Amino acid sequence: MKIVVLDGYTLNPGDLSWEGMMSLGDVEIYERTPSDKILERCAGATVVLTNKVPLSKETIDNLPALKFIGVLATGYNIVDVAAAKNNNIIVTNIPGYSTDSVAQLTFAMILEFCHHVQRHSDSVIEGNWVASKDFSYWNFPLIELAGKTIGIIGFGSIGAKVGELANAFGMKVLATGRTYKEQPHLQNYKWVEMQELLKNSDFVSIHCPLVPETKGLINKANLSLMKKSAFLINTSRGPIVVEQDLADALNNDIIAGAGIDVLSVEPPTKENPILTAKNCFITPHIAWATKEARIRLMNIAANNLASFVAGNPVNVVN
């Protein structure tokens, strides 16, 4: 059985093992695959594994040997799942592997706005503390999280984990999403409509999937509902935010700041307005990428494939 990995580098830049896949067939691993090489590299494959390399209807229709597509991520919008189903191809994803890691980065961003650790460290290294007339100084407002409100858009496993961490800091939690979720173990928790969440939150954190209903959800109108002192965090999917609207909101002090791990085009072009917006820091889509989370991803991906081979596929999305 021919198994092709189209873009293995981000999952495994060399610190993990492909052994689980290699025990199931003849594996060809490509670090990256440009669009003009997708069909050529997939030719004759029974199994194709992809993270961000798209598999369109045209590509799928021209791969008669293909029986299984394994998406090496939770989101699977890069695969035309309808075309796969029409061709009797099973598509699987990797749910739940990065919950703790994404929630962790969410709070790393929140805490950076509270204490500006790197900027204050840079100030000390530059000699400003040595030259200070006082034993203590700060260059940015310092914020205590206890008593503040976090609004969580999308309350699946990651959103719920963020809510638990927020409770540990003494924060109030407002949540919204497609399906109402009771959380009896959370204190100061309330399920609300989107407008109420935006108006009353000190931090707004996005954890919903990218679907037609959420594309462009955070736009000029919704940003204008937020407090001027509020911060936006996005560790979900870039196109959920209208980037020009967010840049305008930051540059015109409509909101206080933003922490962004995902953009609409990755890697971004230099023209992306977020790159030069005020009070915004950006990480290169790393929320998922702790070694622990990548090990889980690799193990689940191997199990998905083994289950397919055994005739009992799991984590099927089509």
PDB file of C-alpha atoms in Angstrom, residues 6-299:
ATOM      1  CA  LEU A   6       2.415  15.723   1.350  1.00  0.00           C
ATOM      2  CA  ASP A   7       3.684  18.197   3.962  1.00  0.00           C
ATOM      3  CA  GLY A   8       5.307  16.395   6.847  1.00  0.00           C
ATOM      4  CA  TYR A   9       7.793  19.037   7.993  1.00  0.00           C
ATOM      5  CA  THR A  10       5.618  21.164  10.293  1.00  0.00           C
ATOM      6  CA  LEU A  11       4.344  18.092  12.139  1.00  0.00           C
ATOM      7  CA  ASN A  12       7.728  16.420  12.248  1.00  0.00           C
ATOM      8  CA  PRO A  13      10.766  18.630  11.574  1.00  0.00           C
ATOM      9  CA  GLY A  14      12.932  15.757  12.794  1.00  0.00           C
ATOM     10  CA  ASP A  15      12.099  15.299  16.459  1.00  0.00           C
ATOM     11  CA  LEU A  16       9.334  12.673  15.995  1.00  0.00           C
ATOM     12  CA  SER A  17       9.103   9.274  14.305  1.00  0.00           C
ATOM     13  CA  TRP A  18       7.037   8.136  11.318  1.00  0.00           C
ATOM     14  CA  GLU A  19       7.365   4.516  12.465  1.00  0.00           C
ATOM     15  CA  GLY A  20       3.638   4.118  13.126  1.00  0.00           C
ATOM     16  CA  MET A  21       2.893   4.917   9.472  1.00  0.00           C
ATOM     17  CA  MET A  22       5.806   2.952   8.054  1.00  0.00           C
ATOM     18  CA  SER A  23       4.569  -0.251   9.640  1.00  0.00           C
ATOM     19  CA  LEU A  24       1.399  -0.032   7.552  1.00  0.00           C
ATOM     20  CA  GLY A  25       2.774   0.408   4.047  1.00  0.00           C
ATOM     21  CA  ASP A  26       5.334   2.009   1.752  1.00  0.00           C
ATOM     22  CA  VAL A  27       5.590   5.611   2.911  1.00  0.00           C
ATOM     23  CA  GLU A  28       6.790   8.540   0.801  1.00  0.00           C
ATOM     24  CA  ILE A  29       7.319  11.650   2.923  1.00  0.00           C
ATOM     25  CA  TYR A  30       7.602  15.105   1.414  1.00  0.00           C
ATOM     26  CA  GLU A  31       8.476  18.050   3.628  1.00  0.00           C
ATOM     27  CA  ARG A  32       6.418  20.371   1.440  1.00  0.00           C
ATOM     28  CA  THR A  33       4.420  19.985  -1.782  1.00  0.00           C
ATOM     29  CA  PRO A  34       3.814  22.882  -4.186  1.00  0.00           C
ATOM     30  CA  SER A  35       0.446  22.998  -5.920  1.00  0.00           C
ATOM     31  CA  ASP A  36       1.843  21.898  -9.279  1.00  0.00           C
ATOM     32  CA  LYS A  37       3.245  18.683  -7.749  1.00  0.00           C
ATOM     33  CA  ILE A  38       0.203  17.470  -5.784  1.00  0.00           C
ATOM     34  CA  LEU A  39      -1.306  15.220  -8.448  1.00  0.00           C
ATOM     35  CA  GLU A  40       2.058  13.809  -9.505  1.00  0.00           C
ATOM     36  CA  ARG A  41       3.069  12.878  -5.955  1.00  0.00           C
ATOM     37  CA  CYS A  42      -0.329  11.372  -5.096  1.00  0.00           C
ATOM     38  CA  ALA A  43      -0.515   9.239  -8.230  1.00  0.00           C
ATOM     39  CA  GLY A  44      -1.024   5.575  -7.369  1.00  0.00           C
ATOM     40  CA  ALA A  45      -1.402   6.235  -3.654  1.00  0.00           C
ATOM     41  CA  THR A  46      -4.009   4.389  -1.602  1.00  0.00           C
ATOM     42  CA  VAL A  47      -3.462   6.784   1.311  1.00  0.00           C
ATOM     43  CA  VAL A  48      -2.658  10.501   1.297  1.00  0.00           C
ATOM     44  CA  LEU A  49      -1.848  12.414   4.473  1.00  0.00           C
ATOM     45  CA  THR A  50      -1.978  16.199   4.394  1.00  0.00           C
ATOM     46  CA  ASN A  51      -1.901  19.059   6.831  1.00  0.00           C
ATOM     47  CA  LYS A  52      -2.288  22.211   4.755  1.00  0.00           C
ATOM     48  CA  VAL A  53      -1.807  20.998   1.158  1.00  0.00           C
ATOM     49  CA  PRO A  54      -5.286  21.266  -0.425  1.00  0.00           C
ATOM     50  CA  LEU A  55      -6.986  18.330  -2.090  1.00  0.00           C
ATOM     51  CA  SER A  56      -9.550  19.750  -4.487  1.00  0.00           C
ATOM     52  CA  LYS A  57     -12.349  17.982  -6.352  1.00  0.00           C
ATOM     53  CA  GLU A  58     -10.254  18.029  -9.523  1.00  0.00           C
ATOM     54  CA  THR A  59      -7.327  16.391  -7.748  1.00  0.00           C
ATOM     55  CA  ILE A  60      -9.477  13.797  -5.983  1.00  0.00           C
ATOM     56  CA  ASP A  61     -11.349  12.893  -9.181  1.00  0.00           C
ATOM     57  CA  ASN A  62      -8.011  12.138 -10.837  1.00  0.00           C
ATOM     58  CA  LEU A  63      -6.729   9.731  -8.177  1.00  0.00           C
ATOM     59  CA  PRO A  64      -8.548   6.432  -8.854  1.00  0.00           C
ATOM     60  CA  ALA A  65      -6.394   4.414  -6.436  1.00  0.00           C
ATOM     61  CA  LEU A  66      -7.055   6.727  -3.487  1.00  0.00           C
ATOM     62  CA  LYS A  67      -9.129   5.244  -0.666  1.00  0.00           C
ATOM     63  CA  PHE A  68      -8.128   7.255   2.424  1.00  0.00           C
ATOM     64  CA  ILE A  69      -7.264  10.890   3.134  1.00  0.00           C
ATOM     65  CA  GLY A  70      -5.875  11.604   6.585  1.00  0.00           C
ATOM     66  CA  VAL A  71      -5.881  15.271   7.554  1.00  0.00           C
ATOM     67  CA  LEU A  72      -3.040  15.898  10.004  1.00  0.00           C
ATOM     68  CA  ALA A  73      -5.041  18.546  11.858  1.00  0.00           C
ATOM     69  CA  THR A  74      -8.463  19.101  13.404  1.00  0.00           C
ATOM     70  CA  GLY A  75      -9.794  21.402  10.689  1.00  0.00           C
ATOM     71  CA  TYR A  76     -10.360  19.699   7.345  1.00  0.00           C
ATOM     72  CA  ASN A  77     -11.503  22.550   5.109  1.00  0.00           C
ATOM     73  CA  ILE A  78      -8.474  21.929   2.848  1.00  0.00           C
ATOM     74  CA  VAL A  79     -10.159  18.738   1.549  1.00  0.00           C
ATOM     75  CA  ASP A  80     -13.228  18.655  -0.692  1.00  0.00           C
ATOM     76  CA  VAL A  81     -14.994  16.117   1.526  1.00  0.00           C
ATOM     77  CA  ALA A  82     -18.022  15.907  -0.767  1.00  0.00           C
ATOM     78  CA  ALA A  83     -15.828  14.926  -3.704  1.00  0.00           C
ATOM     79  CA  ALA A  84     -14.070  12.388  -1.509  1.00  0.00           C
ATOM     80  CA  LYS A  85     -17.391  10.865  -0.472  1.00  0.00           C
ATOM     81  CA  ASN A  86     -18.557  10.678  -4.086  1.00  0.00           C
ATOM     82  CA  ASN A  87     -15.395   8.711  -4.844  1.00  0.00           C
ATOM     83  CA  ASN A  88     -15.843   6.417  -1.817  1.00  0.00           C
ATOM     84  CA  ILE A  89     -12.768   7.892  -0.131  1.00  0.00           C
ATOM     85  CA  ILE A  90     -12.730   8.078   3.659  1.00  0.00           C
ATOM     86  CA  VAL A  91     -11.525  11.359   5.177  1.00  0.00           C
ATOM     87  CA  THR A  92     -10.376  11.512   8.801  1.00  0.00           C
ATOM     88  CA  ASN A  93      -9.117  14.285  11.045  1.00  0.00           C
ATOM     89  CA  ILE A  94      -7.285  14.559  14.380  1.00  0.00           C
ATOM     90  CA  PRO A  95      -9.625  15.818  17.108  1.00  0.00           C
ATOM     91  CA  GLY A  96      -8.624  16.908  20.579  1.00  0.00           C
ATOM     92  CA  TYR A  97      -4.849  16.604  20.305  1.00  0.00           C
ATOM     93  CA  SER A  98      -4.010  20.271  20.964  1.00  0.00           C
ATOM     94  CA  THR A  99      -6.613  21.356  23.522  1.00  0.00           C
ATOM     95  CA  ASP A 100      -4.171  22.010  26.352  1.00  0.00           C
ATOM     96  CA  SER A 101      -1.561  23.611  24.104  1.00  0.00           C
ATOM     97  CA  VAL A 102      -3.973  26.050  22.433  1.00  0.00           C
ATOM     98  CA  ALA A 103      -5.499  27.037  25.780  1.00  0.00           C
ATOM     99  CA  GLN A 104      -1.981  27.561  27.118  1.00  0.00           C
ATOM    100  CA  LEU A 105      -1.002  29.938  24.305  1.00  0.00           C
ATOM    101  CA  THR A 106      -4.300  31.781  24.719  1.00  0.00           C
ATOM    102  CA  PHE A 107      -3.323  32.597  28.283  1.00  0.00           C
ATOM    103  CA  ALA A 108       0.261  33.348  27.332  1.00  0.00           C
ATOM    104  CA  MET A 109      -1.169  36.096  25.129  1.00  0.00           C
ATOM    105  CA  ILE A 110      -3.555  37.299  27.806  1.00  0.00           C
ATOM    106  CA  LEU A 111      -0.776  37.432  30.397  1.00  0.00           C
ATOM    107  CA  GLU A 112       1.502  39.264  27.986  1.00  0.00           C
ATOM    108  CA  PHE A 113      -1.078  42.061  27.841  1.00  0.00           C
ATOM    109  CA  CYS A 114      -1.289  42.037  31.627  1.00  0.00           C
ATOM    110  CA  HIS A 115       2.439  42.292  32.384  1.00  0.00           C
ATOM    111  CA  HIS A 116       4.325  42.905  29.096  1.00  0.00           C
ATOM    112  CA  VAL A 117       7.054  40.576  30.317  1.00  0.00           C
ATOM    113  CA  GLN A 118       9.264  40.701  27.221  1.00  0.00           C
ATOM    114  CA  ARG A 119       9.046  44.468  26.847  1.00  0.00           C
ATOM    115  CA  HIS A 120       9.884  45.079  30.490  1.00  0.00           C
ATOM    116  CA  SER A 121      12.761  42.612  30.270  1.00  0.00           C
ATOM    117  CA  ASP A 122      14.050  44.410  27.171  1.00  0.00           C
ATOM    118  CA  SER A 123      13.854  47.705  29.078  1.00  0.00           C
ATOM    119  CA  VAL A 124      15.945  46.291  31.919  1.00  0.00           C
ATOM    120  CA  ILE A 125      18.542  44.837  29.534  1.00  0.00           C
ATOM    121  CA  GLU A 126      18.752  48.229  27.815  1.00  0.00           C
ATOM    122  CA  GLY A 127      19.831  49.740  31.146  1.00  0.00           C
ATOM    123  CA  ASN A 128      16.661  51.535  32.180  1.00  0.00           C
ATOM    124  CA  TRP A 129      16.474  49.894  35.619  1.00  0.00           C
ATOM    125  CA  VAL A 130      20.126  50.623  36.329  1.00  0.00           C
ATOM    126  CA  ALA A 131      19.424  54.279  35.509  1.00  0.00           C
ATOM    127  CA  SER A 132      16.120  54.413  37.402  1.00  0.00           C
ATOM    128  CA  LYS A 133      15.661  56.789  40.355  1.00  0.00           C
ATOM    129  CA  ASP A 134      13.106  54.360  41.839  1.00  0.00           C
ATOM    130  CA  PHE A 135      13.269  50.733  42.931  1.00  0.00           C
ATOM    131  CA  SER A 136      10.393  49.874  40.589  1.00  0.00           C
ATOM    132  CA  TYR A 137       8.952  51.194  37.347  1.00  0.00           C
ATOM    133  CA  TRP A 138       6.674  50.045  34.551  1.00  0.00           C
ATOM    134  CA  ASN A 139       6.363  51.224  30.982  1.00  0.00           C
ATOM    135  CA  PHE A 140       2.886  49.849  30.341  1.00  0.00           C
ATOM    136  CA  PRO A 141      -0.291  49.554  32.427  1.00  0.00           C
ATOM    137  CA  LEU A 142      -0.323  46.394  34.547  1.00  0.00           C
ATOM    138  CA  ILE A 143      -3.555  44.403  34.770  1.00  0.00           C
ATOM    139  CA  GLU A 144      -4.839  41.926  37.335  1.00  0.00           C
ATOM    140  CA  LEU A 145      -7.071  39.214  35.866  1.00  0.00           C
ATOM    141  CA  ALA A 146      -9.095  38.444  38.992  1.00  0.00           C
ATOM    142  CA  GLY A 147     -12.580  39.906  38.561  1.00  0.00           C
ATOM    143  CA  LYS A 148     -12.136  40.571  34.837  1.00  0.00           C
ATOM    144  CA  THR A 149     -14.451  39.001  32.247  1.00  0.00           C
ATOM    145  CA  ILE A 150     -13.400  36.768  29.389  1.00  0.00           C
ATOM    146  CA  GLY A 151     -15.764  36.181  26.486  1.00  0.00           C
ATOM    147  CA  ILE A 152     -15.214  32.871  24.718  1.00  0.00           C
ATOM    148  CA  ILE A 153     -16.580  32.508  21.185  1.00  0.00           C
ATOM    149  CA  GLY A 154     -16.903  28.792  20.511  1.00  0.00           C
ATOM    150  CA  PHE A 155     -17.188  26.509  23.520  1.00  0.00           C
ATOM    151  CA  GLY A 156     -15.912  23.168  22.348  1.00  0.00           C
ATOM    152  CA  SER A 157     -13.088  21.365  24.109  1.00  0.00           C
ATOM    153  CA  ILE A 158     -10.598  24.223  23.675  1.00  0.00           C
ATOM    154  CA  GLY A 159     -13.049  26.970  24.621  1.00  0.00           C
ATOM    155  CA  ALA A 160     -14.115  24.997  27.684  1.00  0.00           C
ATOM    156  CA  LYS A 161     -10.466  24.529  28.713  1.00  0.00           C
ATOM    157  CA  VAL A 162      -9.878  28.258  28.379  1.00  0.00           C
ATOM    158  CA  GLY A 163     -12.908  28.777  30.622  1.00  0.00           C
ATOM    159  CA  GLU A 164     -11.411  26.508  33.271  1.00  0.00           C
ATOM    160  CA  LEU A 165      -8.105  28.388  33.187  1.00  0.00           C
ATOM    161  CA  ALA A 166      -9.962  31.688  33.389  1.00  0.00           C
ATOM    162  CA  ASN A 167     -11.781  30.460  36.502  1.00  0.00           C
ATOM    163  CA  ALA A 168      -8.444  29.547  38.065  1.00  0.00           C
ATOM    164  CA  PHE A 169      -7.405  33.189  37.643  1.00  0.00           C
ATOM    165  CA  GLY A 170     -10.635  34.357  39.258  1.00  0.00           C
ATOM    166  CA  MET A 171     -12.184  35.590  36.016  1.00  0.00           C
ATOM    167  CA  LYS A 172     -15.841  35.666  35.013  1.00  0.00           C
ATOM    168  CA  VAL A 173     -16.696  33.639  31.925  1.00  0.00           C
ATOM    169  CA  LEU A 174     -19.147  34.562  29.176  1.00  0.00           C
ATOM    170  CA  ALA A 175     -19.573  31.984  26.423  1.00  0.00           C
ATOM    171  CA  THR A 176     -21.395  31.667  23.142  1.00  0.00           C
ATOM    172  CA  GLY A 177     -21.511  29.122  20.337  1.00  0.00           C
ATOM    173  CA  ARG A 178     -23.730  26.983  18.163  1.00  0.00           C
ATOM    174  CA  THR A 179     -24.916  24.737  20.997  1.00  0.00           C
ATOM    175  CA  TYR A 180     -25.650  25.731  24.580  1.00  0.00           C
ATOM    176  CA  LYS A 181     -23.218  24.156  27.032  1.00  0.00           C
ATOM    177  CA  GLU A 182     -23.903  23.808  30.729  1.00  0.00           C
ATOM    178  CA  GLN A 183     -20.777  24.065  32.857  1.00  0.00           C
ATOM    179  CA  PRO A 184     -21.832  23.447  36.475  1.00  0.00           C
ATOM    180  CA  HIS A 185     -18.216  23.202  37.625  1.00  0.00           C
ATOM    181  CA  LEU A 186     -17.407  26.746  36.458  1.00  0.00           C
ATOM    182  CA  GLN A 187     -17.987  29.716  38.726  1.00  0.00           C
ATOM    183  CA  ASN A 188     -19.303  33.025  37.398  1.00  0.00           C
ATOM    184  CA  TYR A 189     -20.210  31.386  34.086  1.00  0.00           C
ATOM    185  CA  LYS A 190     -22.960  32.615  31.770  1.00  0.00           C
ATOM    186  CA  TRP A 191     -24.101  31.621  28.279  1.00  0.00           C
ATOM    187  CA  VAL A 192     -24.962  34.755  26.301  1.00  0.00           C
ATOM    188  CA  GLU A 193     -25.641  36.048  22.815  1.00  0.00           C
ATOM    189  CA  MET A 194     -22.735  37.407  20.794  1.00  0.00           C
ATOM    190  CA  GLN A 195     -23.536  41.095  21.273  1.00  0.00           C
ATOM    191  CA  GLU A 196     -23.716  40.794  25.056  1.00  0.00           C
ATOM    192  CA  LEU A 197     -20.418  38.926  25.093  1.00  0.00           C
ATOM    193  CA  LEU A 198     -18.649  41.572  23.016  1.00  0.00           C
ATOM    194  CA  LYS A 199     -20.026  44.478  25.034  1.00  0.00           C
ATOM    195  CA  ASN A 200     -19.127  43.073  28.451  1.00  0.00           C
ATOM    196  CA  SER A 201     -15.822  41.251  28.006  1.00  0.00           C
ATOM    197  CA  ASP A 202     -12.371  42.529  28.954  1.00  0.00           C
ATOM    198  CA  PHE A 203     -10.831  39.795  26.819  1.00  0.00           C
ATOM    199  CA  VAL A 204     -12.505  38.138  23.825  1.00  0.00           C
ATOM    200  CA  SER A 205     -11.007  34.796  22.792  1.00  0.00           C
ATOM    201  CA  ILE A 206     -11.988  33.016  19.573  1.00  0.00           C
ATOM    202  CA  HIS A 207     -12.249  29.215  19.555  1.00  0.00           C
ATOM    203  CA  CYS A 208     -14.912  28.466  16.940  1.00  0.00           C
ATOM    204  CA  PRO A 209     -14.331  26.515  13.715  1.00  0.00           C
ATOM    205  CA  LEU A 210     -14.092  28.201  10.337  1.00  0.00           C
ATOM    206  CA  VAL A 211     -17.426  27.598   8.636  1.00  0.00           C
ATOM    207  CA  PRO A 212     -19.463  29.869   6.344  1.00  0.00           C
ATOM    208  CA  GLU A 213     -21.311  31.279   9.374  1.00  0.00           C
ATOM    209  CA  THR A 214     -18.100  32.304  11.166  1.00  0.00           C
ATOM    210  CA  LYS A 215     -16.060  33.630   8.247  1.00  0.00           C
ATOM    211  CA  GLY A 216     -15.680  37.376   8.807  1.00  0.00           C
ATOM    212  CA  LEU A 217     -17.486  37.148  12.150  1.00  0.00           C
ATOM    213  CA  ILE A 218     -15.139  39.615  13.813  1.00  0.00           C
ATOM    214  CA  ASN A 219     -15.728  42.626  11.619  1.00  0.00           C
ATOM    215  CA  LYS A 220     -16.031  46.391  11.967  1.00  0.00           C
ATOM    216  CA  ALA A 221     -19.544  46.226  13.411  1.00  0.00           C
ATOM    217  CA  ASN A 222     -18.700  43.618  16.037  1.00  0.00           C
ATOM    218  CA  LEU A 223     -15.357  45.192  16.952  1.00  0.00           C
ATOM    219  CA  SER A 224     -17.181  48.478  17.583  1.00  0.00           C
ATOM    220  CA  LEU A 225     -19.243  46.733  20.282  1.00  0.00           C
ATOM    221  CA  MET A 226     -16.175  45.885  22.351  1.00  0.00           C
ATOM    222  CA  LYS A 227     -14.854  47.994  25.202  1.00  0.00           C
ATOM    223  CA  LYS A 228     -12.064  50.409  24.338  1.00  0.00           C
ATOM    224  CA  SER A 229     -10.054  48.682  27.062  1.00  0.00           C
ATOM    225  CA  ALA A 230     -10.694  45.178  25.692  1.00  0.00           C
ATOM    226  CA  PHE A 231      -8.295  42.771  24.002  1.00  0.00           C
ATOM    227  CA  LEU A 232      -8.998  40.294  21.205  1.00  0.00           C
ATOM    228  CA  ILE A 233      -7.258  36.896  21.081  1.00  0.00           C
ATOM    229  CA  ASN A 234      -7.448  34.634  18.016  1.00  0.00           C
ATOM    230  CA  THR A 235      -5.899  31.173  18.136  1.00  0.00           C
ATOM    231  CA  SER A 236      -8.601  29.616  15.955  1.00  0.00           C
ATOM    232  CA  ARG A 237      -8.648  30.407  12.213  1.00  0.00           C
ATOM    233  CA  GLY A 238      -7.516  33.583  10.483  1.00  0.00           C
ATOM    234  CA  PRO A 239     -10.508  34.213   8.179  1.00  0.00           C
ATOM    235  CA  ILE A 240     -12.836  34.490  11.187  1.00  0.00           C
ATOM    236  CA  VAL A 241     -11.389  37.997  11.583  1.00  0.00           C
ATOM    237  CA  VAL A 242     -11.648  40.687   8.894  1.00  0.00           C
ATOM    238  CA  GLU A 243      -8.025  41.769   9.116  1.00  0.00           C
ATOM    239  CA  GLN A 244      -8.394  45.278   7.734  1.00  0.00           C
ATOM    240  CA  ASP A 245     -11.249  45.935  10.175  1.00  0.00           C
ATOM    241  CA  LEU A 246      -9.112  44.703  13.083  1.00  0.00           C
ATOM    242  CA  ALA A 247      -6.139  46.815  11.998  1.00  0.00           C
ATOM    243  CA  ASP A 248      -8.407  49.865  11.790  1.00  0.00           C
ATOM    244  CA  ALA A 249      -9.863  49.132  15.225  1.00  0.00           C
ATOM    245  CA  LEU A 250      -6.376  48.884  16.728  1.00  0.00           C
ATOM    246  CA  ASN A 251      -4.962  51.928  14.950  1.00  0.00           C
ATOM    247  CA  ASN A 252      -7.994  54.046  15.908  1.00  0.00           C
ATOM    248  CA  ASP A 253      -8.091  52.874  19.545  1.00  0.00           C
ATOM    249  CA  ILE A 254     -11.458  51.169  19.144  1.00  0.00           C
ATOM    250  CA  ILE A 255     -10.007  48.260  21.187  1.00  0.00           C
ATOM    251  CA  ALA A 256      -6.879  48.124  23.320  1.00  0.00           C
ATOM    252  CA  GLY A 257      -4.952  45.319  21.649  1.00  0.00           C
ATOM    253  CA  ALA A 258      -4.931  41.958  19.912  1.00  0.00           C
ATOM    254  CA  GLY A 259      -2.989  38.724  20.171  1.00  0.00           C
ATOM    255  CA  ILE A 260      -3.061  36.784  16.902  1.00  0.00           C
ATOM    256  CA  ASP A 261      -1.734  33.294  16.144  1.00  0.00           C
ATOM    257  CA  VAL A 262      -3.519  32.773  12.822  1.00  0.00           C
ATOM    258  CA  LEU A 263      -3.964  34.859   9.674  1.00  0.00           C
ATOM    259  CA  SER A 264      -6.154  34.557   6.596  1.00  0.00           C
ATOM    260  CA  VAL A 265      -3.151  33.675   4.413  1.00  0.00           C
ATOM    261  CA  GLU A 266      -0.260  31.742   5.952  1.00  0.00           C
ATOM    262  CA  PRO A 267       2.509  32.663   5.588  1.00  0.00           C
ATOM    263  CA  PRO A 268       1.177  36.212   5.185  1.00  0.00           C
ATOM    264  CA  THR A 269       2.081  38.694   2.517  1.00  0.00           C
ATOM    265  CA  LYS A 270       3.943  41.793   3.654  1.00  0.00           C
ATOM    266  CA  GLU A 271       0.845  43.849   2.782  1.00  0.00           C
ATOM    267  CA  ASN A 272      -1.251  42.238   5.534  1.00  0.00           C
ATOM    268  CA  PRO A 273      -2.516  45.211   7.615  1.00  0.00           C
ATOM    269  CA  ILE A 274      -2.227  43.287  10.883  1.00  0.00           C
ATOM    270  CA  LEU A 275       1.565  43.190  10.593  1.00  0.00           C
ATOM    271  CA  THR A 276       1.836  46.939  11.173  1.00  0.00           C
ATOM    272  CA  ALA A 277      -1.180  47.523  13.438  1.00  0.00           C
ATOM    273  CA  LYS A 278      -0.758  49.134  16.845  1.00  0.00           C
ATOM    274  CA  ASN A 279      -0.798  47.106  20.064  1.00  0.00           C
ATOM    275  CA  CYS A 280      -0.825  43.786  18.278  1.00  0.00           C
ATOM    276  CA  PHE A 281       1.520  40.874  18.665  1.00  0.00           C
ATOM    277  CA  ILE A 282       1.539  37.944  16.289  1.00  0.00           C
ATOM    278  CA  THR A 283       2.842  34.408  16.602  1.00  0.00           C
ATOM    279  CA  PRO A 284       3.346  32.142  13.534  1.00  0.00           C
ATOM    280  CA  HIS A 285       0.487  29.641  14.059  1.00  0.00           C
ATOM    281  CA  ILE A 286       2.218  27.853  16.952  1.00  0.00           C
ATOM    282  CA  ALA A 287      -0.649  27.178  19.376  1.00  0.00           C
ATOM    283  CA  TRP A 288      -0.923  23.562  18.175  1.00  0.00           C
ATOM    284  CA  ALA A 289       2.798  22.897  17.897  1.00  0.00           C
ATOM    285  CA  THR A 290       4.146  21.899  21.318  1.00  0.00           C
ATOM    286  CA  LYS A 291       6.073  18.656  21.096  1.00  0.00           C
ATOM    287  CA  GLU A 292       3.564  16.961  23.380  1.00  0.00           C
ATOM    288  CA  ALA A 293       0.655  17.946  21.124  1.00  0.00           C
ATOM    289  CA  ARG A 294       2.516  16.853  17.987  1.00  0.00           C
ATOM    290  CA  ILE A 295       3.249  13.451  19.532  1.00  0.00           C
ATOM    291  CA  ARG A 296      -0.459  13.048  20.237  1.00  0.00           C
ATOM    292  CA  LEU A 297      -1.270  14.119  16.684  1.00  0.00           C
ATOM    293  CA  MET A 298       1.167  11.593  15.215  1.00  0.00           C
ATOM    294  CA  ASN A 299      -0.199   8.784  17.384  1.00  0.00           C
TER     295      ASN A 299
END
